PDB file of C-alpha atoms and ligand atoms in Angstrom:
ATOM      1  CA  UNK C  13     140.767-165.818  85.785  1.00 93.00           C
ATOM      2  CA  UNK C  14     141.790-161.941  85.293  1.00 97.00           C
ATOM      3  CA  UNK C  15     141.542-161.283  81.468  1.00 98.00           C
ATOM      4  CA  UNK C  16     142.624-157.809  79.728  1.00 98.00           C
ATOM      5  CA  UNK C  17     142.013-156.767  76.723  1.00 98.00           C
ATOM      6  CA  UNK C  18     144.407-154.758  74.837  1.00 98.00           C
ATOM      7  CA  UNK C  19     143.215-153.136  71.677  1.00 98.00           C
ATOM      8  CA  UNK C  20     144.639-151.024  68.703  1.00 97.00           C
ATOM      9  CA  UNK C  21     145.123-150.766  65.140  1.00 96.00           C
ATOM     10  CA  UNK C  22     148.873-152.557  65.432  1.00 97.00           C
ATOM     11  CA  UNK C  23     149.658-151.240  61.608  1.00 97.00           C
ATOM     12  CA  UNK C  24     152.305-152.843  62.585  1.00 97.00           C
ATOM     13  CA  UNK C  25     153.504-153.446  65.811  1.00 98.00           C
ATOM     14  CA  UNK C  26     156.010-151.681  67.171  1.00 97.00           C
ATOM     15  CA  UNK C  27     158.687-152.374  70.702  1.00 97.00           C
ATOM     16  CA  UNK C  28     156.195-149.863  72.667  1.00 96.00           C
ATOM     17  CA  UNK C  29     153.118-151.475  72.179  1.00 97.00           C
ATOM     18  CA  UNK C  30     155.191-154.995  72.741  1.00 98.00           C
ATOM     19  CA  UNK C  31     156.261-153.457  76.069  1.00 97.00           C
ATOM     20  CA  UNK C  32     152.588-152.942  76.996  1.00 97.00           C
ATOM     21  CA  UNK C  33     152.300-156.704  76.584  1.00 98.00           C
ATOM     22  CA  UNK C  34     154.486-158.270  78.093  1.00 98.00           C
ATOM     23  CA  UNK C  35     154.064-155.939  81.252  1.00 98.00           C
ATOM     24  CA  UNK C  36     150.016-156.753  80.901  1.00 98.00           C
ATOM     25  CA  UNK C  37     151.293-160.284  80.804  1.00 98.00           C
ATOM     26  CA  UNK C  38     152.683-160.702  84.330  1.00 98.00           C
ATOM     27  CA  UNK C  39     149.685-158.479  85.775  1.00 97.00           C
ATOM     28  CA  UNK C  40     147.033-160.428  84.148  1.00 98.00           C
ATOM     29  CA  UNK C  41     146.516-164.364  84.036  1.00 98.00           C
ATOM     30  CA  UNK C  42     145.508-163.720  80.399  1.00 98.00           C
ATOM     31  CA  UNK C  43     145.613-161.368  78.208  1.00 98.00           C
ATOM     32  CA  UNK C  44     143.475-160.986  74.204  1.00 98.00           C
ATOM     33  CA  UNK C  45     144.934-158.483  71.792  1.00 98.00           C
ATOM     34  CA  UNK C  46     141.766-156.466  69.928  1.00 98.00           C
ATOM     35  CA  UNK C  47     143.370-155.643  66.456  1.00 98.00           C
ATOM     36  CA  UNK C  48     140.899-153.229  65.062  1.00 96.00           C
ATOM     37  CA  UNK C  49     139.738-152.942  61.636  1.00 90.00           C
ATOM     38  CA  UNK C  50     139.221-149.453  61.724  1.00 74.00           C
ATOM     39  CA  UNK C  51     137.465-148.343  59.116  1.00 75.00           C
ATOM     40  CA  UNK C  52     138.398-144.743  59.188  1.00 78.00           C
ATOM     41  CA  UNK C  53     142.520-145.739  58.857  1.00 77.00           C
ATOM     42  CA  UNK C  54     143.907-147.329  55.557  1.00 88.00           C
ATOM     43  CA  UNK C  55     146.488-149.288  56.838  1.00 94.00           C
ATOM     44  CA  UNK C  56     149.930-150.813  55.350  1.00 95.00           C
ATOM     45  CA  UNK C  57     148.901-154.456  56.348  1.00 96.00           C
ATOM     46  CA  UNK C  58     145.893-156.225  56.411  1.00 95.00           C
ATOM     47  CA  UNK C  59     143.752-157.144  59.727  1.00 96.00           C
ATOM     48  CA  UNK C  60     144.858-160.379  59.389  1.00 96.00           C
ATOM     49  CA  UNK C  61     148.813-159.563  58.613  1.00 97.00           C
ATOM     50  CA  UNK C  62     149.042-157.458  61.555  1.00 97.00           C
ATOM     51  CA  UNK C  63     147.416-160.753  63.363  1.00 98.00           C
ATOM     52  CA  UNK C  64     150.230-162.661  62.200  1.00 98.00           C
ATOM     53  CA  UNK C  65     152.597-160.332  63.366  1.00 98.00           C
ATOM     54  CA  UNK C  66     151.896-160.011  66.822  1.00 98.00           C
ATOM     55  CA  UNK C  67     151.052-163.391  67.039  1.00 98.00           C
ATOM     56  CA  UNK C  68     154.944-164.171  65.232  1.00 98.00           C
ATOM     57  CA  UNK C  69     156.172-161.370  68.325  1.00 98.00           C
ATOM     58  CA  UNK C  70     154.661-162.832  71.020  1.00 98.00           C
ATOM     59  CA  UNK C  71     154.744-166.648  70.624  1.00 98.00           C
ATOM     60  CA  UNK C  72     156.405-166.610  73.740  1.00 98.00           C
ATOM     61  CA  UNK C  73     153.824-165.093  75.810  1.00 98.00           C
ATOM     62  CA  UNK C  74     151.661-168.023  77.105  1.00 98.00           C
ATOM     63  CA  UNK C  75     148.932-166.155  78.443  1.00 98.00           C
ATOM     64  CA  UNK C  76     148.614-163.675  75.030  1.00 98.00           C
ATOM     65  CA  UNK C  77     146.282-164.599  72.531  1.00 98.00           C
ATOM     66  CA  UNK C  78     145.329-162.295  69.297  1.00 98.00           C
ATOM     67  CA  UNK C  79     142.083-161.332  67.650  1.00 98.00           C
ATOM     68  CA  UNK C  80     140.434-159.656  65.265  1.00 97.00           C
ATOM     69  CA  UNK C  81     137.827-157.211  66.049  1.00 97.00           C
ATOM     70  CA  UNK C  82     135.554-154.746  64.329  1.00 94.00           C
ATOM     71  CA  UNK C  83     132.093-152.740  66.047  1.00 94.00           C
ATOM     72  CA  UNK C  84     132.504-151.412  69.399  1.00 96.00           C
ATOM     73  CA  UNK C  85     135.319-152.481  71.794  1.00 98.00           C
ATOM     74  CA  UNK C  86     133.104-153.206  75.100  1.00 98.00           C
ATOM     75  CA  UNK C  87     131.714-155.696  73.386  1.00 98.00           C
ATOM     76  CA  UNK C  88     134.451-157.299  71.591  1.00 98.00           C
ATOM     77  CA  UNK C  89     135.708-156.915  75.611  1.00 98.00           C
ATOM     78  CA  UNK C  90     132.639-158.997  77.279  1.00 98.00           C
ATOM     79  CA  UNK C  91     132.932-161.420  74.229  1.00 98.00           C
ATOM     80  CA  UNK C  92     136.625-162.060  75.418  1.00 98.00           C
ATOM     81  CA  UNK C  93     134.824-162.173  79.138  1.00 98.00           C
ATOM     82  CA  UNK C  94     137.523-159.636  79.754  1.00 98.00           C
ATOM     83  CA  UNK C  95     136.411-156.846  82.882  1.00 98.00           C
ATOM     84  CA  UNK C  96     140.206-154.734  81.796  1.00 98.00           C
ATOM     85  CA  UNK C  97     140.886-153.113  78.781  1.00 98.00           C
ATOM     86  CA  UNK C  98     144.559-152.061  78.965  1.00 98.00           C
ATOM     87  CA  UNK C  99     145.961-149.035  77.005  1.00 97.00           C
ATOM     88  CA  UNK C 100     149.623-147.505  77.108  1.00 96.00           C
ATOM     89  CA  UNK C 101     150.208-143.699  77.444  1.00 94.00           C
ATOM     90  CA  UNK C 102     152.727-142.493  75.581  1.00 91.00           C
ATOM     91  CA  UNK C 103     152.750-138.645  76.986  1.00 86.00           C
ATOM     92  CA  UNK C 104     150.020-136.175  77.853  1.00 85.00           C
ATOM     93  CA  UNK C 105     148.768-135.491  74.293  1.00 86.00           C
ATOM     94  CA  UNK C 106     147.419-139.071  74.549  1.00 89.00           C
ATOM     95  CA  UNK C 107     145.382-138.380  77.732  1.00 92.00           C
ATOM     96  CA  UNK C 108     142.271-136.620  76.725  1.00 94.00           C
ATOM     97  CA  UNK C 109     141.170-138.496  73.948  1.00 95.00           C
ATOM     98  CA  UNK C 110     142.586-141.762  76.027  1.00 96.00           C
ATOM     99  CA  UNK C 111     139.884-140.278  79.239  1.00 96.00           C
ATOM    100  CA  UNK C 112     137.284-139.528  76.585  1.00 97.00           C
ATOM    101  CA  UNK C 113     137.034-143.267  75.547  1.00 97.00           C
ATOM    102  CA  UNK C 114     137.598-144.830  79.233  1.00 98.00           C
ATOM    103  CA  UNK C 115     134.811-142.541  80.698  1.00 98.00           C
ATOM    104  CA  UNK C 116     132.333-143.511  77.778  1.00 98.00           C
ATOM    105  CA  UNK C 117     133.212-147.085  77.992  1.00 98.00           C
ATOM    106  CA  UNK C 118     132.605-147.321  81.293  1.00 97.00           C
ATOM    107  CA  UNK C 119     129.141-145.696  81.174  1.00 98.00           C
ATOM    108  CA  UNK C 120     127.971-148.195  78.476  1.00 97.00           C
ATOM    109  CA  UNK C 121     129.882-150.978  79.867  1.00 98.00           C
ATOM    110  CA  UNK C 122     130.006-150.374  83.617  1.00 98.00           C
ATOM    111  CA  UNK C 123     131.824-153.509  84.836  1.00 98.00           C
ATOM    112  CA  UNK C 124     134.572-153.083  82.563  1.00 98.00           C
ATOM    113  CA  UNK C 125     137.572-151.104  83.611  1.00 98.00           C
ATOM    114  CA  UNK C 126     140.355-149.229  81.792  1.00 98.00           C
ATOM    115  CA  UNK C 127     143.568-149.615  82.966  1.00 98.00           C
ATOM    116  CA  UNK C 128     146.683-147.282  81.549  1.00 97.00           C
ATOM    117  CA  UNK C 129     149.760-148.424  81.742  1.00 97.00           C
ATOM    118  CA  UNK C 130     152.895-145.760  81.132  1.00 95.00           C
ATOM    119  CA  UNK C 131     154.682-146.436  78.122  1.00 91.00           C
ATOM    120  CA  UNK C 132     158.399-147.080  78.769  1.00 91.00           C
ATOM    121  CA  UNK C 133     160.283-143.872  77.879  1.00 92.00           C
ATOM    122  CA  UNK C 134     162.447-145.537  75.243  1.00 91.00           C
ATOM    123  CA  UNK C 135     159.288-145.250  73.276  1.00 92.00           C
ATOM    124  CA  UNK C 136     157.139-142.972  74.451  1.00 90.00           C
ATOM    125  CA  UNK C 137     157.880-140.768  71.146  1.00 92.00           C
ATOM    126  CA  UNK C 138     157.063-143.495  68.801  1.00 95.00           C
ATOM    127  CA  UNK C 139     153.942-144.968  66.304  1.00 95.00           C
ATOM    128  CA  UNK C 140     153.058-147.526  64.020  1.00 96.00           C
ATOM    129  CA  UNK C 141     152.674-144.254  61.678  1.00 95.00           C
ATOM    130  CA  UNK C 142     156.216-142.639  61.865  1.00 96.00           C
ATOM    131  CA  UNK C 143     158.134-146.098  61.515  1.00 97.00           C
ATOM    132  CA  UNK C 144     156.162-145.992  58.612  1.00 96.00           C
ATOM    133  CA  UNK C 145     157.353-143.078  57.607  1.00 96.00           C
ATOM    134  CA  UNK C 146     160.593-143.586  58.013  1.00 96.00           C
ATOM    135  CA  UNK C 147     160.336-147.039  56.294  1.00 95.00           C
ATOM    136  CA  UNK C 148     158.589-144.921  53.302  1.00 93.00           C
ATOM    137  CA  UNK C 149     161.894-143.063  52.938  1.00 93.00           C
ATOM    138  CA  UNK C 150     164.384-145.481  53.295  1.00 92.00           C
ATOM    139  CA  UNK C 151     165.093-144.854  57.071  1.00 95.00           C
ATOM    140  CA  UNK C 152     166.279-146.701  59.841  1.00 96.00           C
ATOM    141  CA  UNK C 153     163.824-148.675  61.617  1.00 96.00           C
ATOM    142  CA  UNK C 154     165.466-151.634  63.343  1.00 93.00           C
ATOM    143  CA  UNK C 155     165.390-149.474  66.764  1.00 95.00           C
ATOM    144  CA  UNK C 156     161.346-149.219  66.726  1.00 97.00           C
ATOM    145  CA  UNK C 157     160.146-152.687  65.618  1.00 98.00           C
ATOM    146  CA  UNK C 158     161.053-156.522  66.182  1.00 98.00           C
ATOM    147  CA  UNK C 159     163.710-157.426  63.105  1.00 97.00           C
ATOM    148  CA  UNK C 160     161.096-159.601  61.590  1.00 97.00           C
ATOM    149  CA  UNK C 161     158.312-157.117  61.836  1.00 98.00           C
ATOM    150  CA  UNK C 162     161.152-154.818  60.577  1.00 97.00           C
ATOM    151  CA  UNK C 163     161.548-156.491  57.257  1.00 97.00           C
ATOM    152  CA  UNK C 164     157.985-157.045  56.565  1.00 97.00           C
ATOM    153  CA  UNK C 165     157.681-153.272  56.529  1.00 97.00           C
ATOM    154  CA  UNK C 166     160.423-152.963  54.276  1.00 95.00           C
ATOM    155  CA  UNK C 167     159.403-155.346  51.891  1.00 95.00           C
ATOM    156  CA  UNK C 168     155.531-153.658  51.860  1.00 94.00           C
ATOM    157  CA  UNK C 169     156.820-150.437  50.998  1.00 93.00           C
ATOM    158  CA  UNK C 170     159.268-152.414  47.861  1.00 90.00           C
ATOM    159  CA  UNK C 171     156.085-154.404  46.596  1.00 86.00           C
ATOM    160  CA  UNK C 172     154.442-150.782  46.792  1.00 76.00           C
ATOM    161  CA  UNK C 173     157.449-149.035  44.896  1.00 65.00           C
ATOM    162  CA  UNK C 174     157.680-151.990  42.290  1.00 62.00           C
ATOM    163  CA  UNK C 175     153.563-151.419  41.422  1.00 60.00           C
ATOM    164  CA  UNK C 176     154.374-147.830  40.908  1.00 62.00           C
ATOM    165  CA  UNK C 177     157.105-149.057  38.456  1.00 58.00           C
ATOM    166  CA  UNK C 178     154.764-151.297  36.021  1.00 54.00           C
TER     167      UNK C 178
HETATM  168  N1  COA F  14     153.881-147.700  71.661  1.00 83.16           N
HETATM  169  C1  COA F  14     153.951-147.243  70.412  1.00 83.16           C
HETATM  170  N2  COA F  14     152.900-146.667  69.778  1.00 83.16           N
HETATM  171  C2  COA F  14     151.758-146.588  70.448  1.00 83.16           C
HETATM  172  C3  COA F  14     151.611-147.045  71.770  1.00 83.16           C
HETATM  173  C4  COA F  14     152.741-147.627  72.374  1.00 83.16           C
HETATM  174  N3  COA F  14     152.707-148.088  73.616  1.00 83.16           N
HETATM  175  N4  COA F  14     150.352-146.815  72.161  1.00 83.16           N
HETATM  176  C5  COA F  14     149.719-146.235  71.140  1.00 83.16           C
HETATM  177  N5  COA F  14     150.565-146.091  70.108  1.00 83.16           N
HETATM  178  C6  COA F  14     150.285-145.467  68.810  1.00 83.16           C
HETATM  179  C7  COA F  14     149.837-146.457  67.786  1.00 83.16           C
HETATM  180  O1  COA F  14     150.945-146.965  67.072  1.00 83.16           O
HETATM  181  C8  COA F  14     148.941-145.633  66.909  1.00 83.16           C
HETATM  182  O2  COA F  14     149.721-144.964  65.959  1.00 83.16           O
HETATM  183  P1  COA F  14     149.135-144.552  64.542  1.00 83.16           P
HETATM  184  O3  COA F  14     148.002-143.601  64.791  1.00 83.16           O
HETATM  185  O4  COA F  14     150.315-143.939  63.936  1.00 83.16           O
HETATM  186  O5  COA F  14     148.681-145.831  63.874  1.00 83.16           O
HETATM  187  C9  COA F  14     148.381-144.569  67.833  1.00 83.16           C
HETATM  188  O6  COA F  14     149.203-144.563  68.966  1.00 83.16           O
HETATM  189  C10 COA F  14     146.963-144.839  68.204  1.00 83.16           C
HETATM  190  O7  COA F  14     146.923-146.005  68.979  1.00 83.16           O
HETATM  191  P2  COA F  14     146.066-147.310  68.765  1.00 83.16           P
HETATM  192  O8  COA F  14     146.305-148.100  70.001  1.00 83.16           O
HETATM  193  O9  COA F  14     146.346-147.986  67.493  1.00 83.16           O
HETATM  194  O10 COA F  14     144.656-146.744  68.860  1.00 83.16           O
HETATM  195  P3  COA F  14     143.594-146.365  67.809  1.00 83.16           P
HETATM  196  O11 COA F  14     143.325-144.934  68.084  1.00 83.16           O
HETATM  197  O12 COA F  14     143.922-146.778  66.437  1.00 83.16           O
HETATM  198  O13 COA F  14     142.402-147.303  68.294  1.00 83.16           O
HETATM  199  C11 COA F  14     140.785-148.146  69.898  1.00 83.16           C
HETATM  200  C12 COA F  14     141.929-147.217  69.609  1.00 83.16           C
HETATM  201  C13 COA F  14     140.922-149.471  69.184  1.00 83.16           C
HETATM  202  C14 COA F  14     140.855-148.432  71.383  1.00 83.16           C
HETATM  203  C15 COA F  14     139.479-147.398  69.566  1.00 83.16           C
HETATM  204  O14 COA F  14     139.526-146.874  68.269  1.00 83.16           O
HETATM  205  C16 COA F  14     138.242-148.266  69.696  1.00 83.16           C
HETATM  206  O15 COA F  14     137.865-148.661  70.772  1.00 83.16           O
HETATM  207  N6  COA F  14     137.572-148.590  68.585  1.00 83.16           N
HETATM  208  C17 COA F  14     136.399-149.443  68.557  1.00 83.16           C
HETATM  209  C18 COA F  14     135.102-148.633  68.404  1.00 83.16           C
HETATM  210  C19 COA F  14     134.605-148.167  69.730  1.00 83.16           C
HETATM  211  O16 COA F  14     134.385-148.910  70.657  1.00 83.16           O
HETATM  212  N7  COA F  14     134.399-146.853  69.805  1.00 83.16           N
HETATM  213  C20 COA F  14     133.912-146.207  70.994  1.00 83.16           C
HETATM  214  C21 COA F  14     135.077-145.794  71.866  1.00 83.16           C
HETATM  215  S1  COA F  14     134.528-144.855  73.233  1.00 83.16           S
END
């Protein structure tokens, strides 16, 4: 059985990384999303809200399952008995730091690949980080996210304003 990883931060889950997915789906026979708690972003949603979330987008993937995963990824990778860890690029900003990781990964973890998939050019301008943004603001952001996802952003950012109210 071919298994990928696919790790990130997901704060939340946009369309892009949801077209990583389900392409990563139909490659692989099964795939575990890695959602980071990474200590050195404060995100919007909690590790295991952003859990819920992708698990909420992609409850019609069979072959997806989602985790939660903190220390180094190579061996939340073997834990998964995944030999693939999949990552999108969005454009060539992302490549060097994207090589950087892939080449040390694979001298601490030799038997563990990386594989890059391009991101679909719909959304190869976006992240979790400018829907945010634009949620922050009042924006627009049905184009970038599921609608459910969509709303749970929205109605972070009102909890957030009514705190700053009391
Ligand atoms: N569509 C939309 N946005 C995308 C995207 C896509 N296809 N691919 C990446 N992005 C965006 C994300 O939304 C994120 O945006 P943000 O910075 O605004 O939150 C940004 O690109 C970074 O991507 P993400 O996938 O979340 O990566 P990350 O940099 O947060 O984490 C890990 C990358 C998890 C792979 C890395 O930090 C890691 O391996 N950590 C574990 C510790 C470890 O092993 N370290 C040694 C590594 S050599």
């Amino acid at each position: 059985m071919k298994t990928a990883v696919y790790p990130g931060s997901f704060d939340p889950v946009t369309l892009g990384h949801y077209d990583i997915i389900e392409r990563t789906a139909k490659i692989m026979d099964r795939v575990v999303i890695g959602v980071l708690q990474n200590k050195s972003k404060t995100p919007l949603f909690s590790a295991q809200e952003r859990v819920k979330m992708l698990e909420e987008v992609t409850k019609d993937l069979t072959n997806v399952e989602v985790r939660c995963f903190d220390g180094l990824l190579i061996d939340f990778a073997r834990s998964c008995n995944a030999k693939v860890i999949v990552r999108g690029l969005r454009a060539v900003t992302d490549f060097e730091y994207e090589l950087q990781m892939a080449q040390t990964n694979r001298v601490i973890a030799p038997e563990i690949d990386t594989l890059f998939l391009n991101t679909n050019l719909k959304y190869s301008y976006l992240s979790s980080s400018i829907v945010k943004e634009i949620a922050e603001f009042g924006g627009d952001i049905r184009g970038f996210l599921h609608p459910q996802i969509a709303q749970k952003v929205i109605e972070k950012f009102a909890q957030g304003k009514n705190l700053e109210t009391k």
